[in-house]
mmCIF file of C-alpha atoms in Angstrom:
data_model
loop_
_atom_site.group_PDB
_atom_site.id
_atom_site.type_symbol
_atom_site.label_atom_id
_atom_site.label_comp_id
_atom_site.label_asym_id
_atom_site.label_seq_id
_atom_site.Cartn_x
_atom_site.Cartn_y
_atom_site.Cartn_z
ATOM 1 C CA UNK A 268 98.811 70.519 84.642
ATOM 2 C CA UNK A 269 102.346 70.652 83.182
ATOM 3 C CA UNK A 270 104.129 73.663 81.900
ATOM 4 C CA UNK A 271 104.253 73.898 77.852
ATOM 5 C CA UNK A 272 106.711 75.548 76.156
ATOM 6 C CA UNK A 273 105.702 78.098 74.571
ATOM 7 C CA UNK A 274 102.463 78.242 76.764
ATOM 8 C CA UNK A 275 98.979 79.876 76.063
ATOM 9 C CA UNK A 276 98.053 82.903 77.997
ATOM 10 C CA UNK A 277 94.615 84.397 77.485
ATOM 11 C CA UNK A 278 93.992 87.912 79.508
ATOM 12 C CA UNK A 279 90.623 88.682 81.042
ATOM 13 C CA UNK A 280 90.900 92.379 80.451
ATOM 14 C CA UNK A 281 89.207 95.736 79.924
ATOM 15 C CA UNK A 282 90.281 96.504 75.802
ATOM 16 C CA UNK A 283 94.348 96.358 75.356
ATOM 17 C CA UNK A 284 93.741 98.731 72.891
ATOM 18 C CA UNK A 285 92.651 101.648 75.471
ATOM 19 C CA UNK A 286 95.629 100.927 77.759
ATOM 20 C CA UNK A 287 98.697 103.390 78.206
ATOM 21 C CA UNK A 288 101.555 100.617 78.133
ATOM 22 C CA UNK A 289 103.698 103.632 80.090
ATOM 23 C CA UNK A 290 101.904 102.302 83.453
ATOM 24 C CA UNK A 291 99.448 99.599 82.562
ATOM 25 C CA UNK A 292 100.492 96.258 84.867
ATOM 26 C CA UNK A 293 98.417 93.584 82.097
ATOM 27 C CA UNK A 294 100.361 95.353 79.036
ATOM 28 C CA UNK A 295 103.400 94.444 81.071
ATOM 29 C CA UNK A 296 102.469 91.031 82.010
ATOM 30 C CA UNK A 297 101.267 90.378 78.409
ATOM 31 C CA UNK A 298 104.808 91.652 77.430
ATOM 32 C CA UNK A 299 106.963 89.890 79.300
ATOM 33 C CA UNK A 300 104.769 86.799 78.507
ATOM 34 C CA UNK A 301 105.524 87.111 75.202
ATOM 35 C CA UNK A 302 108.826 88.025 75.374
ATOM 36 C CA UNK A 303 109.300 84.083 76.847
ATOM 37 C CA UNK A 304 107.516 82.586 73.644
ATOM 38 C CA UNK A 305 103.917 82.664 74.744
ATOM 39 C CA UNK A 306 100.795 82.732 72.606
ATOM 40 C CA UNK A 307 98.471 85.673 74.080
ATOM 41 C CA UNK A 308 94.667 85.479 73.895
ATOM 42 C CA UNK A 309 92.456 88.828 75.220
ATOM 43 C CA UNK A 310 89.043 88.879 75.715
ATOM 44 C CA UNK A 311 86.453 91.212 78.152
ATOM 45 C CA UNK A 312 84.054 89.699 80.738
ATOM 46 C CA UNK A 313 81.724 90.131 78.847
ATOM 47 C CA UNK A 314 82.691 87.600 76.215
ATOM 48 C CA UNK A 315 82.991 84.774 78.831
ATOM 49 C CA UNK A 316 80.806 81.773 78.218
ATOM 50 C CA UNK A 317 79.549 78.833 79.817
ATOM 51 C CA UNK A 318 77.928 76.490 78.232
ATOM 52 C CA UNK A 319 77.255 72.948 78.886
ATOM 53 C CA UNK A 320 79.955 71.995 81.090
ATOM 54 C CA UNK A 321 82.990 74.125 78.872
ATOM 55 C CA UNK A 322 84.167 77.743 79.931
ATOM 56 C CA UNK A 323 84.958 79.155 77.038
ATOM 57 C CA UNK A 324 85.441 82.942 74.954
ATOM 58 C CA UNK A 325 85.370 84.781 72.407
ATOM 59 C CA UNK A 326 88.899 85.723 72.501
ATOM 60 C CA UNK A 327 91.119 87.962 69.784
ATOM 61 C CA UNK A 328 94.662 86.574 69.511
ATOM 62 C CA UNK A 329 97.086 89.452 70.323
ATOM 63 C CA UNK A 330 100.580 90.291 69.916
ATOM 64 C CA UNK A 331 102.016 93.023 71.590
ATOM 65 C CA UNK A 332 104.936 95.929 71.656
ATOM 66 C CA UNK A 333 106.605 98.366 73.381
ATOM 67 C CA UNK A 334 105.259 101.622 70.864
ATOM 68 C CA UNK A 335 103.040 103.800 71.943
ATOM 69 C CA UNK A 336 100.371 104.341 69.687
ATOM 70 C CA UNK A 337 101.106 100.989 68.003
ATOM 71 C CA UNK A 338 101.194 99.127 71.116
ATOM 72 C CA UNK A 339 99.319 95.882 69.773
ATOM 73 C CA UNK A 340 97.479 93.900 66.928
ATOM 74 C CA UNK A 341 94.949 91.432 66.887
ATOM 75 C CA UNK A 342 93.722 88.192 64.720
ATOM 76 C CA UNK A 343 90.248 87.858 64.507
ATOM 77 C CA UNK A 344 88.070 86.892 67.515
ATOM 78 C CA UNK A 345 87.214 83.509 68.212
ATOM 79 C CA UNK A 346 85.291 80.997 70.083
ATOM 80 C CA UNK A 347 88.513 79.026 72.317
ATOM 81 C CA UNK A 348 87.888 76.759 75.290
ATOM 82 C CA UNK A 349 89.351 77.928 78.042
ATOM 83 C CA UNK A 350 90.222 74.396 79.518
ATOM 84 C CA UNK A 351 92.042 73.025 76.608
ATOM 85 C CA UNK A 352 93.115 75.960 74.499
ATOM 86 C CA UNK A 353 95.292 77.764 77.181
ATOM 87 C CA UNK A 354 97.345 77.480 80.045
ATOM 88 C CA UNK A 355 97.521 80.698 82.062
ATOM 89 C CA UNK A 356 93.971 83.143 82.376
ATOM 90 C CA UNK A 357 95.174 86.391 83.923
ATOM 91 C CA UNK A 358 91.731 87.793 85.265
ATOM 92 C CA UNK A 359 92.658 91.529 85.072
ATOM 93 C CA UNK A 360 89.902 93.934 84.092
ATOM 94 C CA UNK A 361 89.193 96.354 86.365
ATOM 95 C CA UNK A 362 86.702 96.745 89.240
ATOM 96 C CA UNK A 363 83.893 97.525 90.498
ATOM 97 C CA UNK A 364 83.749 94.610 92.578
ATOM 98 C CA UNK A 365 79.904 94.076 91.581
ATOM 99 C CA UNK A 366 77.622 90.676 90.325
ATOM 100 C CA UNK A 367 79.168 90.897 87.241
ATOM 101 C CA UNK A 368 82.664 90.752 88.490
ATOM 102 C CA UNK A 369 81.831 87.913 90.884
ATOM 103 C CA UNK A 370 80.209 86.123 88.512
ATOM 104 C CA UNK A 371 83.260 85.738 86.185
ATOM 105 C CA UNK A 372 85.187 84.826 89.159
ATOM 106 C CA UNK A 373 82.539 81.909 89.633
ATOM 107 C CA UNK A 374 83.054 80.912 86.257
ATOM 108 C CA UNK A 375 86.782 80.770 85.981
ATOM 109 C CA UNK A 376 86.852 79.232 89.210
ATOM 110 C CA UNK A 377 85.665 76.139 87.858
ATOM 111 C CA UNK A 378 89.070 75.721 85.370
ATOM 112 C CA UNK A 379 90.533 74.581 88.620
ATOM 113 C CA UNK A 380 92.576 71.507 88.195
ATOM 114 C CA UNK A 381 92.908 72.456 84.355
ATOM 115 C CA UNK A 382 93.697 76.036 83.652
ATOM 116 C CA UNK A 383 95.766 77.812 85.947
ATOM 117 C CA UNK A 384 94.005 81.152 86.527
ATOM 118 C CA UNK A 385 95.811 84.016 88.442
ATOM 119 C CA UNK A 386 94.788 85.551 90.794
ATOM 120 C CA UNK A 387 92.652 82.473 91.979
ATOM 121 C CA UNK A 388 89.028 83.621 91.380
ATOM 122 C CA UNK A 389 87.811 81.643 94.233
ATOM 123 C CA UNK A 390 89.991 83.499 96.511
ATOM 124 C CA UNK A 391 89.617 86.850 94.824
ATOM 125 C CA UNK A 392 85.875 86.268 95.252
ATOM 126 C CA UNK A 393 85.674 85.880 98.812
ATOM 127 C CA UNK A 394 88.588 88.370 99.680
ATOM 128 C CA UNK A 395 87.015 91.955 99.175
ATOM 129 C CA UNK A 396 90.024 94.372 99.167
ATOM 130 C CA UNK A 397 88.703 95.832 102.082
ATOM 131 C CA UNK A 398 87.114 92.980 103.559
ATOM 132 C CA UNK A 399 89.896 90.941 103.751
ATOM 133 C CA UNK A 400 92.588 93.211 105.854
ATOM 134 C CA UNK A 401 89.947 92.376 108.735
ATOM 135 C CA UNK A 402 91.628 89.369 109.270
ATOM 136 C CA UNK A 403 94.631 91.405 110.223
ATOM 137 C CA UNK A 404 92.450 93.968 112.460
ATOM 138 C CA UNK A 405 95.444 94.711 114.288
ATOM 139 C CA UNK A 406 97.625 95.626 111.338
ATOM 140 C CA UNK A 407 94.769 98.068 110.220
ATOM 141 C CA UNK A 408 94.003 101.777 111.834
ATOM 142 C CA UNK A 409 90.942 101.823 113.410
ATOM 143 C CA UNK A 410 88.292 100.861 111.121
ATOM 144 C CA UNK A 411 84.102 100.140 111.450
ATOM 145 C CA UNK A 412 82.070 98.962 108.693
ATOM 146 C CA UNK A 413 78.036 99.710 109.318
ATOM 147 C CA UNK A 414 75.178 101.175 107.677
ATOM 148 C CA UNK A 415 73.876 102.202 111.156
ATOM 149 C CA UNK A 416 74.638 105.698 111.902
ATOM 150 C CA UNK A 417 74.159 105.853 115.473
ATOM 151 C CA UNK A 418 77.159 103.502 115.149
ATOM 152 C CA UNK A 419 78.863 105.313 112.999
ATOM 153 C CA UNK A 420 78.321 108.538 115.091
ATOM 154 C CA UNK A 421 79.791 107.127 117.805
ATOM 155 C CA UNK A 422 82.933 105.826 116.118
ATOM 156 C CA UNK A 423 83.075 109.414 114.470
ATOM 157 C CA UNK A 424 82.823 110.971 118.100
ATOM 158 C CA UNK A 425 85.553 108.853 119.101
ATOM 159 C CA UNK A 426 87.890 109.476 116.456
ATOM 160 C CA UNK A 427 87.637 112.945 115.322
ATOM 161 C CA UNK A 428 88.125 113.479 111.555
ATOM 162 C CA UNK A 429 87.058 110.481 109.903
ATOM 163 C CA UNK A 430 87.355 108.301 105.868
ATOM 164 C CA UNK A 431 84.432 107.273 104.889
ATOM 165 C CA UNK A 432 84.574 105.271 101.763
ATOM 166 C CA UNK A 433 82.250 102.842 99.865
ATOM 167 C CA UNK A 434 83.135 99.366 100.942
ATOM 168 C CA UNK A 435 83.504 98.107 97.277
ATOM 169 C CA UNK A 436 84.484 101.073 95.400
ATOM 170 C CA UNK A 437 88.314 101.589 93.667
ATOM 171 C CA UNK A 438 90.629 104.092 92.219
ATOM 172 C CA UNK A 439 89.967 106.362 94.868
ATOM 173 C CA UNK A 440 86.660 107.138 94.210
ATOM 174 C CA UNK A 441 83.960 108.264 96.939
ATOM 175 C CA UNK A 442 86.310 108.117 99.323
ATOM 176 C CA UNK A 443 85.681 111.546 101.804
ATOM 177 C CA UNK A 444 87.367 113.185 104.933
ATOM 178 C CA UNK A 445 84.995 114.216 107.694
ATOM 179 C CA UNK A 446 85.964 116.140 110.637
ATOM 180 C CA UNK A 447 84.347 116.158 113.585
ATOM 181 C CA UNK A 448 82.624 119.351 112.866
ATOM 182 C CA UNK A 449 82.109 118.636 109.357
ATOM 183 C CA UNK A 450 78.570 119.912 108.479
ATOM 184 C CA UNK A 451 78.311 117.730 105.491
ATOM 185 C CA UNK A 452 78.304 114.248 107.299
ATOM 186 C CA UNK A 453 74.741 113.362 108.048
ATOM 187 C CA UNK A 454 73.882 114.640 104.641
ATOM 188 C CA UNK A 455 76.715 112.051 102.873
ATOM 189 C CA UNK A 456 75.965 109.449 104.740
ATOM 190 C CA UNK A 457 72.307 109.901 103.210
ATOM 191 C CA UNK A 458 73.623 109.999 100.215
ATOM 192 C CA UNK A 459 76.110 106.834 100.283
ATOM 193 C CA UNK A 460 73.146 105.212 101.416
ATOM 194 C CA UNK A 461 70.057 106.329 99.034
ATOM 195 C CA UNK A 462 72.629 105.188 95.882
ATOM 196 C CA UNK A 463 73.290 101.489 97.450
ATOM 197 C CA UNK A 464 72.494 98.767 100.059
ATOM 198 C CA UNK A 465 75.889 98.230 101.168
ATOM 199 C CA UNK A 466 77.214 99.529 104.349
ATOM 200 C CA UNK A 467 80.084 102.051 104.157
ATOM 201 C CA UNK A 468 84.141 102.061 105.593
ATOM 202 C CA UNK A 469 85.126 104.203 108.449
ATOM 203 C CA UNK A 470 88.021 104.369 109.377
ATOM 204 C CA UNK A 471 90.300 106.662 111.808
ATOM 205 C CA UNK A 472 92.216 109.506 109.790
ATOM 206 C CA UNK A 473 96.076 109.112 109.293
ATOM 207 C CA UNK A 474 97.713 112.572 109.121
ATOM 208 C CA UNK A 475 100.765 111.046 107.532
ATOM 209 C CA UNK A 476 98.635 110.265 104.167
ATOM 210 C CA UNK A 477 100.395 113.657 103.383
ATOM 211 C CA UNK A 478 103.683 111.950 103.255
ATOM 212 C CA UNK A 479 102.337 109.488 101.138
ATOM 213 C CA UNK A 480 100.455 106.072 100.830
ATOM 214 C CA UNK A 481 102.482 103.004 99.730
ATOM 215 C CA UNK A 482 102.139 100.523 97.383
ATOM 216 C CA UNK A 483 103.835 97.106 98.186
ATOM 217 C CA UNK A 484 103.891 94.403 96.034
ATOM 218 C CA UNK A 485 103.570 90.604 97.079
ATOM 219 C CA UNK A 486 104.241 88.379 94.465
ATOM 220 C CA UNK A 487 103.295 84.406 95.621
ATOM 221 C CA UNK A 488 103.980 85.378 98.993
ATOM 222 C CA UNK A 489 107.107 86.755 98.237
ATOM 223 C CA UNK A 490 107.374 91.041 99.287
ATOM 224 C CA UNK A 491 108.625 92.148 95.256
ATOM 225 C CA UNK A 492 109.194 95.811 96.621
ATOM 226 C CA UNK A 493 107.255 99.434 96.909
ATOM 227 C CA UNK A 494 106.650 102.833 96.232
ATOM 228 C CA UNK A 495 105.100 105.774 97.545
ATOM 229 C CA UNK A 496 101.757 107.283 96.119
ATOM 230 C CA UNK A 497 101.777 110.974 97.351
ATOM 231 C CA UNK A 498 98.548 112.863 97.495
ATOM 232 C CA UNK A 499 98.253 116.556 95.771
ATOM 233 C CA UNK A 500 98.379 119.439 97.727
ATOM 234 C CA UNK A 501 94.975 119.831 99.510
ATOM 235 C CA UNK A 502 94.157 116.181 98.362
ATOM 236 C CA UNK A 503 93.868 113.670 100.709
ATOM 237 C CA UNK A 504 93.729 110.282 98.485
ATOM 238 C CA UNK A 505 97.027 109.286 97.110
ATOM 239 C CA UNK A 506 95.532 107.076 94.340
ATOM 240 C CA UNK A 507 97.171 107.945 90.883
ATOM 241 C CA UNK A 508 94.037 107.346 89.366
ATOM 242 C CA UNK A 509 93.016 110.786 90.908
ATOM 243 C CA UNK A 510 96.024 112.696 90.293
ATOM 244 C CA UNK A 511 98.613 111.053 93.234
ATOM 245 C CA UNK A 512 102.341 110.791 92.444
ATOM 246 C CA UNK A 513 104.345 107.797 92.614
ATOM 247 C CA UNK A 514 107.976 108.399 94.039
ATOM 248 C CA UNK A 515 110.880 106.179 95.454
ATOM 249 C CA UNK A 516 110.314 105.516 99.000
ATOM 250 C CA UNK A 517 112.128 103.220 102.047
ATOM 251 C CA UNK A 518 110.095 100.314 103.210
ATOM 252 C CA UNK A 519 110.445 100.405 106.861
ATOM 253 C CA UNK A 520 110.557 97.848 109.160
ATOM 254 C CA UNK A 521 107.015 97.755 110.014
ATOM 255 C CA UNK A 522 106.018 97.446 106.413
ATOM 256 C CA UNK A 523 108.278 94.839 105.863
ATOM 257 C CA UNK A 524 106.690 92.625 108.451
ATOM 258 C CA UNK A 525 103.290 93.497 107.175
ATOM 259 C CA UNK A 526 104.152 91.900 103.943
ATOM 260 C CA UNK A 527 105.625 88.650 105.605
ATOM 261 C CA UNK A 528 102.728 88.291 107.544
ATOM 262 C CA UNK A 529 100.183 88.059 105.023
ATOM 263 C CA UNK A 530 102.820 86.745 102.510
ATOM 264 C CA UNK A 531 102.147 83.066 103.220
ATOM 265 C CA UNK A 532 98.056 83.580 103.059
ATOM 266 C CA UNK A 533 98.092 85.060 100.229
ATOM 267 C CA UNK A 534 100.134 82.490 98.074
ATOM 268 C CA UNK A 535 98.147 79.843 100.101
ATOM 269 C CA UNK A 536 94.866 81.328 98.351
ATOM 270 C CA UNK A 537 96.753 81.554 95.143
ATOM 271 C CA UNK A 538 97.222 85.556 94.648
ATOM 272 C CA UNK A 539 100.507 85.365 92.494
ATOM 273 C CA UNK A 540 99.978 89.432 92.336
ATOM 274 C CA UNK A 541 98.979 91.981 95.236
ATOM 275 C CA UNK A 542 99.540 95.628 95.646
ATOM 276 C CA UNK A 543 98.926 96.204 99.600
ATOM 277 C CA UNK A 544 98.509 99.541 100.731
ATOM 278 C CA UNK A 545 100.106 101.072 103.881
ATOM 279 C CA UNK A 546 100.009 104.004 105.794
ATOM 280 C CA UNK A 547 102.349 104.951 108.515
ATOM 281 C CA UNK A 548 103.029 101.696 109.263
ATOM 282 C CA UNK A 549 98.779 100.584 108.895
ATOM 283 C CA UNK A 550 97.522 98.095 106.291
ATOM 284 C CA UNK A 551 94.648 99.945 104.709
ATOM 285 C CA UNK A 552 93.517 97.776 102.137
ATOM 286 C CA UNK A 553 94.897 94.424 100.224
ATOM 287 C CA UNK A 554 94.163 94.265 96.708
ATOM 288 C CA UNK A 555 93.664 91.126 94.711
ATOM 289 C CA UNK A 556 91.314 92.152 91.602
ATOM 290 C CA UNK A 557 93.741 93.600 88.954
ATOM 291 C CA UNK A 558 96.434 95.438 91.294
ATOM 292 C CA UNK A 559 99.035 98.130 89.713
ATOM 293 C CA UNK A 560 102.387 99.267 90.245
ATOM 294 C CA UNK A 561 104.771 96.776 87.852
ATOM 295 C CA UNK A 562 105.949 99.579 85.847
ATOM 296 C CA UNK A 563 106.256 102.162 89.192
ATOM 297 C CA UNK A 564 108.414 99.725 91.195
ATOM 298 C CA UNK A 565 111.056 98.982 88.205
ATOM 299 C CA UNK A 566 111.720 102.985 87.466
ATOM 300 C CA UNK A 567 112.337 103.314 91.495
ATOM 301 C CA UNK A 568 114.131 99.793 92.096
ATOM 302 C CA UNK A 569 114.833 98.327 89.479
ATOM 303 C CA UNK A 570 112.339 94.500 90.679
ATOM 304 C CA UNK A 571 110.854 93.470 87.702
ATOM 305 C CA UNK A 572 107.963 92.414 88.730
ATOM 306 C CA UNK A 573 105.890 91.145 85.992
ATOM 307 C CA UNK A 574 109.105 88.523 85.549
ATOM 308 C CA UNK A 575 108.869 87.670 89.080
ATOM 309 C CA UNK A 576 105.163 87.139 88.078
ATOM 310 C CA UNK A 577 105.848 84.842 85.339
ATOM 311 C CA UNK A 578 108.674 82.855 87.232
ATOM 312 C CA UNK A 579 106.056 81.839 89.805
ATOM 313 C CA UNK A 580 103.533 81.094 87.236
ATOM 314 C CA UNK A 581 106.257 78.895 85.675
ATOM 315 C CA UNK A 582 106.440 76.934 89.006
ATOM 316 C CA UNK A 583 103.262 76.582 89.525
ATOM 317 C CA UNK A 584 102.509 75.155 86.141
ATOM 318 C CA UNK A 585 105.350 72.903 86.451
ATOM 319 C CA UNK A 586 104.558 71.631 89.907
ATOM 320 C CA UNK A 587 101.060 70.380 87.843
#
């Protein structure tokens, strides 16, 4: 696999059209591609095929811009072979982490050795954002993941107030603080467990989420840079999905050597872009699927990340 010049980029992606380019990570990846003389390519999950040996999709070519409400065009949609008819496949559309998810990692997995794909959909697969940080248990506040409650009683009566959170949810959603005298628990644990099979999170409360939960990018390996996602008042998650503000922020020197010491896994597995999230100096999760925060770490520091991005894509193309 050799660089081309310009090269082919097609972007596994929830619609382009529905994005707002203000804060959307893939509109700024698909600029910045662009901007160095690539051809761009979009298509959904649900337009990847495999057939007979070839992973291909039906895939609009796209040109994009910096105007809202004019943001980008497309060329009609058709059939291209992912092996041959591009270079780069960004897989960004957004959890849930769910069968369907895991089974277009399985299928871009095997462009391997033709098609670079970013992030690596092998590795992606078997890293669960919240699975993953358990190979750096002691980076991570206490944590327990069970569906047995007597288990998770016990953890509960050890900790005090408690997060309990579905194990492959995002954006902040079902994610709940429980005190220790929290009449509700026993009836949301039934309830995270009548809706699904999978065990839940629980993990000790950090009273510093009020100050804010960070966002720090890794890009190959390399800490890009971060930003703090403050909660609203009476809130406890800091997601922005759910209404948390991003502001500049310090990286101390605890977060700073949680980034170097996953750094080096994480371009081993081929994750050219994570957003790792830290609290009071505790990894809380690791995300690989379609992280954010591009656009949030420029306006505070001025790293372009989505070029960072690209120059490592560059290498890696080049390196074959």
């Amino acid at each position: 696999m050799t660089a081309t010049t310009p090269y082919r980029v097609a972007f596994q992606m929830d619609p382009m059209e529905t994005v707002q380019i203000g804060g959307d990570t893939t509109f700024a990846l698909a600029l910045e591609a662009q901007e160095r003389g690539a051809t761009l390519f979009e298509y959904g999950p649900q337009h990847l095929i495999y057939d007979q040996g070839r992973v291909m999709a039906h895939a609009r070519p796209m040109r994009v811009q910096a105007k809202v409400g004019d943001h980008v065009t497309f060329e009609p949609r058709r059939l291209i072979n992912l092996a041959d008819d591009v270079d780069v496949v960004w897989m960004r559309q957004d959890p849930p982490f769910d069968m369907a998810y895991i089974t277009a990692a399985h299928l871009l997995e095997r462009l391997k050795g033709t098609t670079l794909v970013a992030n690596d959909p092998e590795w992606v697969r078997s890293c669960p954002e919240k699975i993953v940080p358990l190979d750096y248990a002691h980076l991570m506040p206490p944590t327990m993941i069970a569906r047995d409650k007597s288990a998770i009683d016990a953890f509960r009566a050890q900790h005090g107030t408690v997060i309990i959170k579905p194990l492959y949810g995002n954006g902040g959603a079902g994610i709940f603080k429980i005190t220790s005298t929290d009449s509700n628990y026993s009836s949301l644990l039934e309830t995270f467990f009548a809706m699904s099979r999978e065990p839940v999170m629980v993990q000790a409360f950090i009273p510093e989420v009020s100050a804010g939960d960070k966002r720090i990018l890794i890009i190959d390996g390399e800490l890009a840079g971060g930003f703090n996602r403050v909660p609203q008042k009476g809130e406890t998650r800091s997601n922005m999905h759910v209404g948390g503000s991003a502001q500049p922020v310090d990286l101390t020197p605890t977060d700073i050597a949680i980034a170097e010491e996953l750094g080096p896994m994480l371009r081993a597995r081929g994750q050219i872009l994570v957003g790792i999230d830290v609290i009071a100096g505790k990894l809380t999760e690791i995300n690989l699927t379609s992280p954010t925060g591009v656009h949030e770490l420029k306006r505070f520091t001025g790293v372009d990340a989505a070029a960072l991005c690209w120059d490592a894509i560059e290498r890696r193309l080049a390196d074959g």
